[in-house]
Amino acid sequence: MRHGFYTPSTLLRSPDLLSTLPVGTSYAPPIFFTKALPLHVAFCNYASFARNTTLAELMAIINAPSCACAAAPADCRHPSTQHVMTTSPYELLPGGREGHIAFHWDSDARFRFHPPAPPQNTVLAAMAPHVDRHAYHQSKNFPPGAFDAWPPKFLELMERYFTDHDPPTHFHWHLLSPTDICAFKVAVRGYIVTVTDKSSATFQLVCVQFYARQCYLDLTTHPLYYSPVVRAHRDAVYQAHNLRLQHLGLRYDAACRDAYYAGTIKMHKDPPSTRFLACSQNCPSTEISHCLTAVLRAVTKSFSKVWAAELPDFPMWLIDNSSGVISMLHAFNAAQFPVNPAAAHAAAPSPAVARDFSRLYTNLPHDKIRAALHALFAKCLAAEGTTHLLVTSWLPKPTTDTPVPQVHYKAQFARRTDYTPSVGSRYREHQSGDITRKITLDDFDALLDTLLDATFIEFAGLLVQQICGTPMGISPAPFIANLFLAWYEFEFLQQYNTFAPVDIPDDSTADERTAQEAQNDRNRAVRRLLREFIWTRRYLDDLLSLRNPHLEPLLKRGVGPAPGHVIHGLYPEELDIPVQQHPHLPDSDVPFLDVLICFVPVDGVCRFTTRLYDKRYQPAFLHVRLSRFIHSSSNVNEAAKRTIFISQFRRLQRIILDIDNFIFEIADLIVTLMERGYLRPQLLRQCADQLFFLPQLFLVQRRTPAYRNIMDLIRGAVQDLLPRKRRHSS
């Protein structure tokens, strides 16, 4: 049963309803609830703008002599462009700062709102077929007609209950009616509603002229990345690739619309810039991209084994989260490297360096992507002792959350006991509907090659083909970029094995022995240099290195050895990898992910500690509101809201090594949650419980008098932060 009301348990146990069942039988059917749209779908209009705007309308918007920003409040406009771009447009919203729309605007964009209760006739009509179906299944083990009287009696009692009771008001969340949504759409006409660059939960209002101009210029002024095409060319490309993949039972669905172009404005920058994305829930390449994603997941797992086997002296650079950084810092501190005499003072520049891969997803050449992933997949096949990989796809049963489920894919390297399609076959459909595909090296190349060639993006009547970089808008994009860089890192570090010293035969002449010893000395020097790269980690397009002066000259890989070296460099020359610049931070601090790595030499020994790095506290984000946590009165279940503090506590205790910063950040977390409606006593009680269950947390410091009662220090920090937070909010 799918309806918008809670069914009281007394109704299911009422004598009138039980009398319709066989004697001694009780029946409690499962209850489901139809979910409303998330706020993101209700408010954001960037998708409809990209899909439904014509090219003529787009050019009229771009070339208009003025826009609606002139009449907007000054605090909603960016100072350098005077276009509206704000996360707090309350004066432009219906009802102002205290209206229902403003309340939802401040809420998390990813969660669903409560609409007004639908008419009871609509609810009963939606319930009726489900009631009949459940009664039919329940009656299978009973005489015919045993449950025939139950459905109409149940619907009769439900109708009576709806008539006698008002719609439920057990929640405090404001209702958002279709009228409210229409009023909102009228108010934001002339603007684009999207999400912010650093928080997908925070809405952002942007001038439509500025937004349209940014997207149009990016698509039309970069001929190395995008090529304008017509729809006939797109259809021909899809048709050619469908013939190539026919033996795998995969095809590009040309009837689906291509991924659309979208942007999030980096309004914290001056002048503001844009992060561009290709978005799609169901595009022509969805099925093929999901299949390749499953393959690349299995390849990533296998490649980590290959790395560990062939490079046992080097941890894999690729990390999934900041835990990999913390583990490296612990090992670095334990090594106790001496401090450079020129950097012995407390404010010395940090030996840690963080870099960014600029436009990683659009700068990778297709030929190098093909070559790198071909070699990597071949390496994994050889390591697994097989010639192919098996991909199984199946359609899960529909559920309340996914009434139209998507096909699931899972891949694994073939074993001797696994099913293998016959010779010449790559595809088999089982009686259950599951499908098994045999992916060889040639098939992998075909899947990758077609996705690289068949990436089409549409925006307001424009249709372009991506001709360089990782395909945008599909699920395997991060895997392709990650494995591409990982292969170059693997080849670079393999030189450590290439330059291994060799034994000198006993029958060598003096000249041969001298020459070989000189060669071995050079090899040892090369290996010492490469061992400096142990302290390097990469998360997608962020690269971190510790105490490594050799990274800069070896960053790029040319045709031969790097200048002044006998070994080749790291990454392709097409990539730009500048050092991150953070002028608001001291030279001894380097941010990486959500960690601020602080260089604090002790007694002439290099040492790093960590603090939380939150971009919301940067000066550039002073006027940008970034939502972090759902409101306590939201429609998210209570269990999820109760675990917010616990999960954040575990995150902070994992990444913070400075106990004073830990105390401050825990207090700041408590105050932030209090602003979202959570109760202070409950948060402090959860904090005390976590400290009790984790006695090893800051064990050494907590045994000293200064931090013996760490809970009192947290309470004091909360008390100090409350007035400051209130002043900032006002």
XYZ file of C-alpha atoms in Angstrom:
730
model
C 0.000 0.000 0.000
C 1.380 3.353 -0.998
C -0.203 6.379 0.622
C 0.668 9.538 2.471
C -0.728 8.672 5.914
C 0.284 6.417 8.752
C -2.139 3.525 9.220
C -2.991 3.139 12.930
C -2.265 -0.355 14.191
C -5.677 -0.418 15.905
C -7.355 -0.340 12.480
C -5.628 -3.569 11.406
C -6.717 -5.209 14.674
C -10.300 -3.953 14.627
C -13.021 -6.630 15.081
C -14.822 -5.540 11.897
C -11.713 -6.234 9.816
C -10.702 -9.438 11.599
C -14.200 -10.856 11.083
C -13.564 -10.957 7.314
C -10.602 -13.336 7.745
C -10.634 -17.086 8.344
C -10.972 -18.019 12.000
C -7.705 -17.739 13.905
C -6.014 -15.701 11.165
C -4.497 -12.258 11.527
C -3.009 -10.318 8.655
C -0.802 -7.221 8.832
C 0.136 -6.140 5.298
C 3.380 -4.245 4.706
C 3.050 -0.478 4.461
C 5.017 1.611 1.962
C 5.114 5.355 1.511
C 5.396 7.205 -1.760
C 8.397 9.502 -1.650
C 8.123 13.123 -2.679
C 10.644 14.893 -4.868
C 13.921 16.017 -3.304
C 14.426 19.742 -2.903
C 17.132 19.584 -5.554
C 14.600 18.521 -8.186
C 11.969 20.984 -6.985
C 14.235 24.057 -6.983
C 17.109 23.596 -9.467
C 16.452 24.604 -13.073
C 19.862 24.201 -14.726
C 18.825 20.864 -16.271
C 15.659 22.235 -17.869
C 17.622 25.259 -19.105
C 20.206 23.043 -20.826
C 17.591 20.661 -22.240
C 14.764 22.961 -23.307
C 16.375 26.263 -24.307
C 16.868 26.710 -28.051
C 20.031 28.113 -29.588
C 18.189 31.270 -30.663
C 16.936 31.824 -27.118
C 20.443 31.195 -25.767
C 21.985 33.814 -28.053
C 19.241 36.285 -27.148
C 20.062 35.827 -23.455
C 23.809 36.191 -24.020
C 23.529 39.251 -26.278
C 20.884 41.064 -24.222
C 22.079 44.582 -23.297
C 21.122 44.083 -19.649
C 19.917 41.452 -17.212
C 17.741 41.304 -14.103
C 20.716 41.831 -11.788
C 20.463 45.623 -11.795
C 17.278 45.483 -9.710
C 18.638 42.857 -7.300
C 19.915 43.789 -3.818
C 23.581 44.749 -3.689
C 24.508 41.969 -1.265
C 23.282 39.400 -3.812
C 25.675 40.610 -6.519
C 29.311 39.633 -6.921
C 31.509 42.735 -6.512
C 33.681 42.068 -9.574
C 30.915 41.241 -12.077
C 27.809 42.877 -10.544
C 25.901 39.767 -11.588
C 23.759 37.951 -9.046
C 25.497 34.932 -7.539
C 24.609 34.200 -3.958
C 23.751 31.409 -1.555
C 21.501 33.697 0.524
C 19.016 35.392 -1.863
C 16.337 35.800 0.793
C 15.166 39.207 -0.452
C 14.433 37.662 -3.855
C 12.470 34.694 -2.499
C 8.692 34.673 -1.926
C 7.944 35.499 1.693
C 11.405 36.900 2.404
C 13.714 35.641 5.118
C 10.935 34.201 7.286
C 8.968 32.468 4.523
C 8.594 28.763 3.842
C 10.777 28.980 0.729
C 13.649 30.481 2.729
C 13.357 27.647 5.260
C 13.667 25.052 2.500
C 16.419 27.052 0.771
C 18.527 26.702 3.922
C 17.778 22.988 4.145
C 19.826 20.226 2.591
C 19.221 20.118 -1.157
C 19.437 16.333 -1.291
C 16.532 15.521 1.022
C 12.845 15.329 0.350
C 10.189 17.774 1.458
C 6.686 17.113 2.766
C 3.974 18.131 0.293
C 0.410 18.741 1.466
C -1.684 15.615 1.925
C -3.298 14.499 -1.352
C -7.096 14.089 -1.602
C -8.303 10.948 0.140
C -9.928 9.621 -3.037
C -6.552 9.763 -4.772
C -4.891 7.910 -1.908
C -7.581 5.220 -1.771
C -7.466 4.722 -5.539
C -3.697 4.264 -5.374
C -4.016 1.813 -2.484
C -6.712 -0.406 -3.979
C -4.649 -2.497 -6.455
C -1.921 -3.092 -3.868
C -4.472 -4.191 -1.264
C -5.975 -6.647 -3.750
C -2.564 -8.001 -4.722
C -1.452 -8.612 -1.138
C -4.763 -10.276 -0.270
C -4.439 -12.527 -3.333
C -0.958 -13.695 -2.325
C -2.066 -14.239 1.276
C -5.003 -16.429 0.197
C -2.935 -19.005 -1.684
C -2.868 -21.437 1.256
C -6.564 -20.996 2.100
C -9.831 -22.089 0.506
C -11.011 -19.991 -2.462
C -12.687 -16.755 -1.432
C -11.284 -16.790 2.102
C -9.869 -13.276 1.693
C -12.424 -11.793 -0.712
C -14.142 -9.712 1.980
C -10.942 -8.337 3.461
C -9.896 -5.736 0.783
C -13.231 -3.845 0.560
C -13.626 -3.821 4.339
C -10.072 -2.525 4.769
C -10.618 0.268 2.227
C -13.928 1.135 3.891
C -12.241 1.478 7.283
C -9.415 3.530 5.753
C -11.917 5.896 4.136
C -13.689 6.292 7.475
C -10.361 6.936 9.192
C -9.394 9.608 6.649
C -12.765 11.297 7.099
C -12.565 11.342 10.902
C -8.923 12.481 11.178
C -6.993 15.439 9.876
C -3.800 14.870 7.861
C -0.864 13.943 10.118
C 1.164 16.714 11.697
C 3.701 14.624 13.586
C 6.564 16.534 11.950
C 7.680 20.153 12.267
C 8.900 20.414 8.699
C 7.068 23.093 6.731
C 4.833 21.834 3.955
C 5.781 22.876 0.448
C 2.747 23.024 -1.804
C 2.676 23.151 -5.623
C 1.564 26.767 -5.263
C 4.697 27.563 -3.258
C 6.894 25.924 -5.891
C 5.184 27.862 -8.693
C 5.678 31.118 -6.777
C 9.350 30.251 -6.328
C 9.838 29.548 -10.037
C 8.231 32.876 -10.904
C 10.474 34.716 -8.425
C 13.689 33.192 -9.829
C 12.783 33.784 -13.455
C 15.889 35.305 -14.994
C 18.195 33.285 -12.743
C 19.671 29.801 -12.651
C 19.327 27.755 -9.462
C 22.203 25.339 -9.056
C 24.366 24.028 -6.214
C 27.609 25.502 -4.943
C 31.039 24.306 -5.950
C 32.086 23.104 -2.484
C 28.754 21.834 -1.172
C 26.211 19.901 -3.211
C 23.729 20.443 -0.375
C 23.719 24.253 -0.711
C 21.620 26.063 -3.308
C 23.063 28.906 -5.341
C 21.256 31.602 -7.329
C 23.125 32.809 -10.436
C 22.337 35.329 -13.146
C 21.138 33.413 -16.202
C 23.094 35.667 -18.583
C 26.377 35.081 -16.738
C 25.710 31.342 -16.494
C 24.740 30.964 -20.147
C 27.743 32.980 -21.334
C 30.184 30.900 -19.260
C 28.857 27.579 -20.566
C 28.612 28.790 -24.158
C 32.172 30.138 -24.220
C 33.606 26.976 -22.703
C 31.917 24.786 -25.310
C 32.710 26.955 -28.332
C 36.166 28.425 -27.654
C 38.127 25.238 -26.885
C 38.571 23.441 -30.230
C 41.111 21.061 -28.686
C 38.461 19.721 -26.289
C 35.117 19.948 -28.097
C 34.081 19.743 -31.729
C 30.652 21.017 -32.880
C 28.696 18.284 -34.687
C 25.272 17.714 -36.195
C 22.836 15.037 -35.111
C 23.414 12.961 -38.248
C 27.104 12.602 -37.330
C 26.135 11.547 -33.805
C 23.756 8.876 -35.081
C 26.367 7.559 -37.524
C 28.947 7.249 -34.743
C 26.505 5.345 -32.543
C 25.546 3.030 -35.408
C 29.192 2.213 -36.193
C 29.987 1.461 -32.569
C 26.864 -0.694 -32.183
C 28.175 -2.939 -34.957
C 31.516 -3.158 -33.182
C 29.909 -4.183 -29.873
C 27.206 -6.408 -31.327
C 28.931 -9.629 -30.229
C 28.769 -8.441 -26.582
C 25.063 -7.696 -26.633
C 25.755 -4.018 -25.909
C 24.565 -1.015 -27.861
C 24.317 2.757 -27.733
C 20.679 3.777 -27.391
C 20.463 6.668 -29.835
C 16.856 7.320 -28.783
C 18.047 8.631 -25.409
C 19.162 12.204 -25.008
C 22.845 12.934 -24.583
C 24.393 14.239 -21.389
C 23.748 17.929 -20.825
C 26.276 20.587 -19.858
C 26.065 22.293 -16.489
C 28.231 24.495 -14.334
C 28.683 25.406 -10.699
C 29.941 28.910 -10.047
C 33.043 29.326 -7.894
C 31.752 32.561 -6.416
C 34.472 32.584 -3.750
C 37.019 33.492 -6.438
C 37.667 36.945 -7.836
C 36.788 37.041 -10.662
C 34.381 34.116 -10.300
C 35.057 31.026 -12.374
C 33.008 27.965 -13.254
C 33.400 24.239 -12.749
C 31.853 22.494 -15.749
C 30.132 19.119 -15.611
C 28.295 16.817 -17.975
C 25.191 15.392 -16.305
C 23.012 12.450 -17.249
C 20.827 9.895 -15.526
C 20.183 7.929 -18.697
C 22.131 8.737 -21.859
C 22.932 6.589 -24.944
C 26.117 5.208 -23.369
C 24.701 4.406 -19.911
C 24.649 0.611 -20.294
C 28.121 0.460 -21.834
C 29.590 2.830 -19.260
C 28.170 0.757 -16.378
C 29.686 -2.377 -17.910
C 33.096 -0.713 -18.256
C 32.838 0.631 -14.697
C 32.419 -2.915 -13.386
C 35.444 -4.000 -15.420
C 37.583 -1.125 -14.136
C 36.584 -1.839 -10.528
C 37.920 -5.374 -10.888
C 41.009 -4.094 -12.700
C 41.721 -1.558 -9.945
C 41.626 -4.284 -7.311
C 43.888 -6.515 -9.392
C 46.317 -3.699 -10.183
C 46.819 -3.000 -6.486
C 47.991 -6.624 -6.155
C 50.310 -6.196 -9.148
C 51.772 -3.055 -7.571
C 52.351 -4.801 -4.235
C 54.024 -7.774 -5.954
C 56.333 -5.844 -8.289
C 56.989 -2.763 -6.124
C 57.019 -4.092 -2.551
C 59.182 -1.173 -1.385
C 56.669 1.467 -2.536
C 53.115 1.918 -1.219
C 50.561 2.597 -3.909
C 50.166 6.341 -4.384
C 46.445 6.170 -5.058
C 44.336 6.705 -1.913
C 40.575 6.745 -1.370
C 40.389 9.245 1.507
C 42.467 11.184 4.017
C 43.247 8.031 6.024
C 46.011 7.265 3.540
C 47.567 10.666 4.263
C 47.438 10.132 8.038
C 49.079 6.706 7.723
C 51.885 8.198 5.635
C 52.434 10.999 8.174
C 52.667 8.488 11.026
C 55.320 6.535 9.113
C 57.167 9.739 8.196
C 57.264 10.924 11.818
C 58.510 7.512 12.938
C 61.409 7.734 10.450
C 62.745 10.839 12.320
C 64.386 12.590 9.391
C 66.775 15.382 10.419
C 65.661 18.923 9.745
C 67.438 20.953 7.118
C 69.612 23.438 9.088
C 68.133 26.292 7.077
C 64.647 25.211 8.204
C 65.289 24.537 11.865
C 63.223 27.424 13.236
C 59.578 26.977 14.176
C 58.139 28.962 11.237
C 60.195 27.082 8.640
C 58.598 26.376 5.234
C 56.972 22.988 5.137
C 58.763 20.209 3.226
C 55.291 19.061 2.145
C 54.103 20.191 -1.290
C 50.573 19.806 -2.684
C 49.825 20.037 -6.403
C 46.739 20.040 -8.615
C 46.205 18.457 -12.034
C 44.583 21.291 -13.980
C 41.603 20.149 -16.110
C 42.605 16.524 -15.684
C 39.407 15.212 -17.255
C 39.775 17.289 -20.424
C 43.556 17.317 -20.957
C 44.288 13.582 -21.274
C 45.019 12.639 -24.918
C 42.871 9.776 -26.157
C 45.765 7.875 -27.727
C 47.684 7.874 -24.450
C 44.574 6.805 -22.511
C 44.151 3.841 -24.859
C 47.820 2.844 -24.654
C 48.071 3.157 -20.866
C 44.872 1.261 -20.031
C 45.614 -1.414 -22.654
C 48.993 -2.089 -21.038
C 47.498 -1.997 -17.538
C 44.695 -4.445 -18.396
C 47.146 -6.797 -20.116
C 49.349 -6.682 -17.022
C 46.413 -7.607 -14.785
C 45.327 -10.464 -17.069
C 48.842 -11.905 -16.952
C 48.998 -11.525 -13.170
C 45.618 -13.253 -12.745
C 46.665 -16.086 -15.059
C 43.708 -15.734 -17.417
C 42.834 -14.355 -20.822
C 39.496 -12.777 -20.058
C 37.197 -11.289 -17.485
C 33.557 -12.202 -16.862
C 30.916 -9.504 -16.429
C 27.554 -10.551 -15.014
C 24.565 -8.242 -15.296
C 21.153 -8.649 -13.690
C 17.999 -6.651 -13.082
C 17.106 -6.478 -9.369
C 13.531 -6.698 -8.182
C 11.621 -3.412 -7.941
C 11.482 -1.845 -4.501
C 9.823 1.172 -2.957
C 12.999 3.216 -3.406
C 13.629 2.052 -6.979
C 10.314 1.294 -8.722
C 12.234 1.196 -12.038
C 15.530 -0.483 -11.098
C 18.677 -0.177 -13.177
C 20.723 -3.100 -14.422
C 23.536 -4.058 -12.038
C 26.973 -5.162 -13.239
C 29.676 -7.155 -11.504
C 33.014 -8.243 -12.980
C 35.664 -10.717 -11.922
C 38.666 -12.308 -13.563
C 37.798 -15.745 -14.892
C 38.827 -18.812 -12.930
C 38.941 -22.398 -14.121
C 35.673 -23.212 -12.364
C 33.808 -20.221 -13.810
C 31.467 -20.471 -16.753
C 33.203 -19.552 -19.996
C 31.256 -18.890 -23.200
C 32.044 -21.165 -26.105
C 34.721 -20.362 -28.655
C 33.719 -17.356 -30.719
C 30.977 -16.368 -28.274
C 31.159 -13.427 -25.879
C 27.599 -13.321 -24.625
C 25.147 -15.641 -22.893
C 21.702 -14.978 -21.447
C 20.613 -17.275 -18.617
C 17.072 -18.501 -17.983
C 16.869 -16.198 -14.963
C 17.507 -13.208 -17.208
C 21.070 -12.717 -15.986
C 23.660 -12.095 -18.683
C 27.306 -13.165 -18.694
C 29.785 -11.443 -20.983
C 33.327 -12.562 -21.700
C 35.621 -9.529 -21.921
C 38.988 -10.172 -23.541
C 41.741 -7.636 -24.080
C 40.334 -6.790 -27.516
C 36.846 -6.358 -26.064
C 38.204 -4.073 -23.355
C 39.884 -1.956 -26.024
C 36.620 -1.807 -27.963
C 34.587 -0.712 -24.924
C 37.095 1.977 -24.014
C 37.584 3.166 -27.589
C 33.877 3.560 -28.275
C 33.301 5.508 -25.060
C 36.200 7.830 -25.861
C 34.828 8.432 -29.343
C 31.106 8.601 -28.554
C 30.922 11.293 -25.883
C 28.379 13.869 -27.017
C 27.187 16.793 -24.895
C 24.220 19.065 -25.502
C 23.502 22.512 -24.144
C 20.687 24.827 -25.219
C 20.592 23.679 -28.834
C 24.349 23.102 -29.095
C 25.696 19.605 -29.727
C 29.425 18.971 -29.339
C 31.643 15.909 -29.353
C 34.394 15.619 -26.755
C 37.611 14.885 -28.650
C 40.130 15.033 -25.812
C 40.185 13.901 -22.214
C 38.264 11.447 -20.084
C 34.640 11.047 -21.219
C 32.388 13.373 -19.228
C 29.048 12.478 -17.717
C 29.583 8.711 -17.409
C 30.338 6.500 -14.414
C 33.807 5.157 -15.421
C 35.339 8.639 -15.829
C 37.107 8.731 -12.408
C 38.326 5.149 -12.866
C 39.807 5.974 -16.269
C 41.615 9.052 -14.947
C 42.818 7.274 -11.802
C 44.168 4.207 -13.589
C 45.750 6.327 -16.320
C 47.813 8.244 -13.764
C 48.475 5.096 -11.718
C 50.002 3.366 -14.746
C 52.429 6.244 -15.318
C 53.354 6.161 -11.634
C 53.872 2.400 -11.847
C 56.146 2.694 -14.887
C 58.126 5.464 -13.214
C 58.763 3.453 -10.050
C 59.563 0.292 -12.011
C 62.861 1.968 -12.812
C 63.804 1.075 -9.236
C 63.957 -2.573 -10.339
C 65.623 -1.694 -13.634
C 68.545 -0.016 -11.874
C 69.139 -2.792 -9.356
C 72.876 -3.434 -8.724
C 74.194 -6.627 -10.303
C 76.673 -9.137 -8.941
C 80.179 -8.974 -10.394
C 81.433 -12.349 -11.656
C 84.569 -13.658 -9.942
C 86.372 -14.111 -13.265
C 85.941 -10.438 -14.258
C 89.009 -8.477 -15.174
C 90.089 -5.459 -13.145
C 88.762 -3.061 -15.791
C 85.447 -4.913 -15.993
C 85.154 -4.949 -12.209
C 85.903 -1.202 -11.999
C 83.352 -0.400 -14.703
C 80.697 -2.594 -13.103
C 81.299 -1.113 -9.641
C 80.933 2.375 -11.109
C 77.695 1.289 -12.783
C 76.433 -0.195 -9.517
C 77.221 3.049 -7.709
C 75.170 4.946 -10.282
C 72.355 2.422 -9.917
C 72.376 2.801 -6.129
C 72.221 6.591 -6.526
C 69.189 6.229 -8.786
C 67.499 3.893 -6.307
C 68.200 6.309 -3.437
C 66.591 9.053 -5.490
C 63.520 6.927 -6.238
C 63.137 5.982 -2.580
C 62.351 9.647 -1.905
C 59.062 9.043 -3.744
C 57.850 6.705 -1.008
C 56.371 9.780 0.694
C 53.949 10.577 -2.146
C 50.176 10.128 -2.304
C 47.509 11.069 -4.825
C 43.757 11.481 -4.496
C 42.225 11.851 -7.977
C 43.748 15.126 -9.200
C 45.499 16.165 -5.955
C 49.151 15.164 -5.463
C 51.003 15.349 -2.132
C 54.723 14.805 -1.587
C 56.871 15.060 1.546
C 60.544 16.035 1.644
C 61.173 15.349 -2.029
C 63.284 17.899 -3.939
C 63.409 15.562 -6.961
C 59.707 15.723 -7.793
C 59.857 19.041 -9.642
C 62.496 18.050 -12.270
C 60.947 14.590 -12.713
C 57.315 15.677 -12.869
C 56.987 15.501 -16.676
C 57.851 12.571 -18.903
C 59.438 13.411 -22.220
C 60.770 11.228 -25.010
C 63.960 10.293 -23.169
C 65.441 10.696 -19.704
C 64.623 13.823 -17.744
C 67.218 16.627 -17.997
C 70.129 15.892 -15.689
C 68.908 12.359 -14.928
C 69.248 8.869 -16.366
C 65.593 8.033 -15.649
C 62.442 9.284 -17.321
C 59.871 11.471 -15.605
C 56.402 10.829 -14.270
C 53.400 12.203 -16.119
C 52.632 13.107 -19.757
C 53.723 16.546 -20.890
C 50.126 17.477 -21.750
C 49.229 17.699 -18.061
C 49.693 20.899 -16.101
C 50.456 20.202 -12.420
C 51.033 23.504 -10.592
C 51.748 23.873 -6.891
C 48.687 24.855 -4.867
C 48.751 28.444 -3.637
C 47.287 29.372 -0.247
C 48.396 32.915 0.635
C 46.113 32.996 3.702
C 48.120 30.179 5.343
C 51.624 30.281 6.849
C 54.451 28.623 4.911
C 54.618 25.811 7.457
C 51.047 24.636 6.695
C 49.879 22.727 3.620
C 46.220 21.704 3.096
C 45.400 18.408 1.418
C 41.820 17.139 1.188
C 40.283 17.953 4.600
C 43.614 17.841 6.455
C 45.878 20.787 7.288
C 49.402 19.335 7.432
C 51.479 21.424 9.853
C 55.278 21.212 9.947
C 56.462 21.388 13.581
C 60.128 20.292 13.855
C 61.078 18.999 17.305
C 64.687 18.758 18.540
C 66.098 18.926 15.033
C 63.784 16.193 13.723
C 61.125 16.612 11.030
C 57.641 16.166 12.399
C 54.148 16.755 11.052
C 50.918 17.190 12.928
C 47.461 17.643 11.456
C 44.460 19.839 12.010
C 41.109 19.980 10.338
C 41.118 22.002 7.126
C 37.689 23.444 6.466
C 37.405 25.656 3.404
C 34.410 27.409 4.940
C 36.822 29.289 7.193
C 38.841 30.734 4.316
C 38.456 34.499 3.877
C 37.120 33.917 0.367
C 34.159 31.957 1.753
C 33.124 34.655 4.209
C 29.997 35.510 2.189
C 29.275 31.972 0.965
C 26.850 29.910 3.023
C 27.737 26.221 2.926
C 25.245 23.784 4.433
C 26.716 20.800 6.216
C 24.052 19.045 8.257
C 20.334 18.433 7.902
C 17.985 20.222 10.275
C 16.755 18.294 13.298
C 13.152 18.781 12.159
C 13.782 17.374 8.685
C 11.989 14.318 7.344
C 15.110 12.141 7.579
C 14.692 9.230 9.973
C 15.753 9.760 13.570
C 18.401 7.031 13.504
C 20.281 8.842 10.740
C 20.121 12.151 12.606
C 21.358 10.552 15.829
C 24.465 9.240 14.081
C 25.528 12.588 12.601
C 27.599 13.583 15.611
C 29.073 10.097 16.074
C 30.184 9.820 12.443
C 31.705 13.306 12.511
C 33.446 12.531 15.824
C 35.020 9.421 14.277
C 36.089 11.425 11.244
C 37.770 14.093 13.380
C 39.512 11.609 15.662
C 40.887 9.875 12.565
C 42.390 12.901 10.817
C 43.389 15.283 13.662
C 46.676 14.709 15.493
C 46.671 18.029 17.405
C 44.614 17.607 20.588
C 43.934 21.338 20.989
C 42.525 21.499 17.476
C 40.492 18.363 18.167
C 38.884 20.000 21.212
C 38.072 23.134 19.223
C 36.632 21.258 16.233
C 34.463 19.015 18.416
C 33.113 22.107 20.178
C 32.530 23.808 16.824
C 30.689 20.704 15.600
C 28.437 20.759 18.676
C 27.635 24.457 18.242
C 26.964 23.991 14.512
C 24.537 21.152 15.213
C 22.847 23.247 17.901
C 22.202 25.889 15.242
C 20.492 23.168 13.195
C 18.101 22.405 16.051
C 19.888 19.587 17.871
C 19.879 19.549 21.680
C 23.024 20.525 23.540
C 22.701 17.948 26.393
C 22.249 15.123 23.902
C 25.312 16.180 21.882
C 27.492 16.492 24.993
C 26.306 13.093 26.186
C 27.222 11.528 22.842
C 30.637 13.194 23.031
C 31.274 11.834 26.532
C 30.241 8.352 25.395
C 32.665 8.426 22.473
C 35.539 9.563 24.700
C 34.706 6.741 27.113
C 34.620 4.110 24.365
C 37.893 5.387 22.838
C 40.325 5.594 25.778
C 43.263 5.254 23.381
C 42.364 8.554 21.703
C 45.179 11.044 22.510
C 46.314 8.587 25.169
C 49.575 10.360 26.068
C 48.051 13.837 26.306
C 45.047 12.661 28.341
C 47.376 11.220 30.964
C 48.797 14.695 31.663
C 47.099 17.122 34.093
C 46.364 19.664 31.348
C 44.103 17.298 29.381
C 43.041 14.815 32.054
C 39.435 15.951 31.940
C 39.081 16.552 28.224
C 35.283 16.688 28.467
C 35.452 19.826 30.636
C 37.688 21.451 28.021
C 35.142 20.659 25.304
C 32.291 22.111 27.403
C 34.317 25.268 27.966
C 35.064 25.592 24.246
C 31.364 25.213 23.455
C 30.539 27.961 25.933
C 33.131 30.252 24.332
C 31.975 29.560 20.772
C 28.250 30.112 21.303
C 28.277 33.937 21.496
C 30.716 34.175 18.575
C 28.532 31.947 16.403
C 25.433 33.955 17.274
C 27.119 37.230 16.351
C 28.328 35.728 13.060
C 24.862 34.386 12.215
C 23.191 37.713 12.929
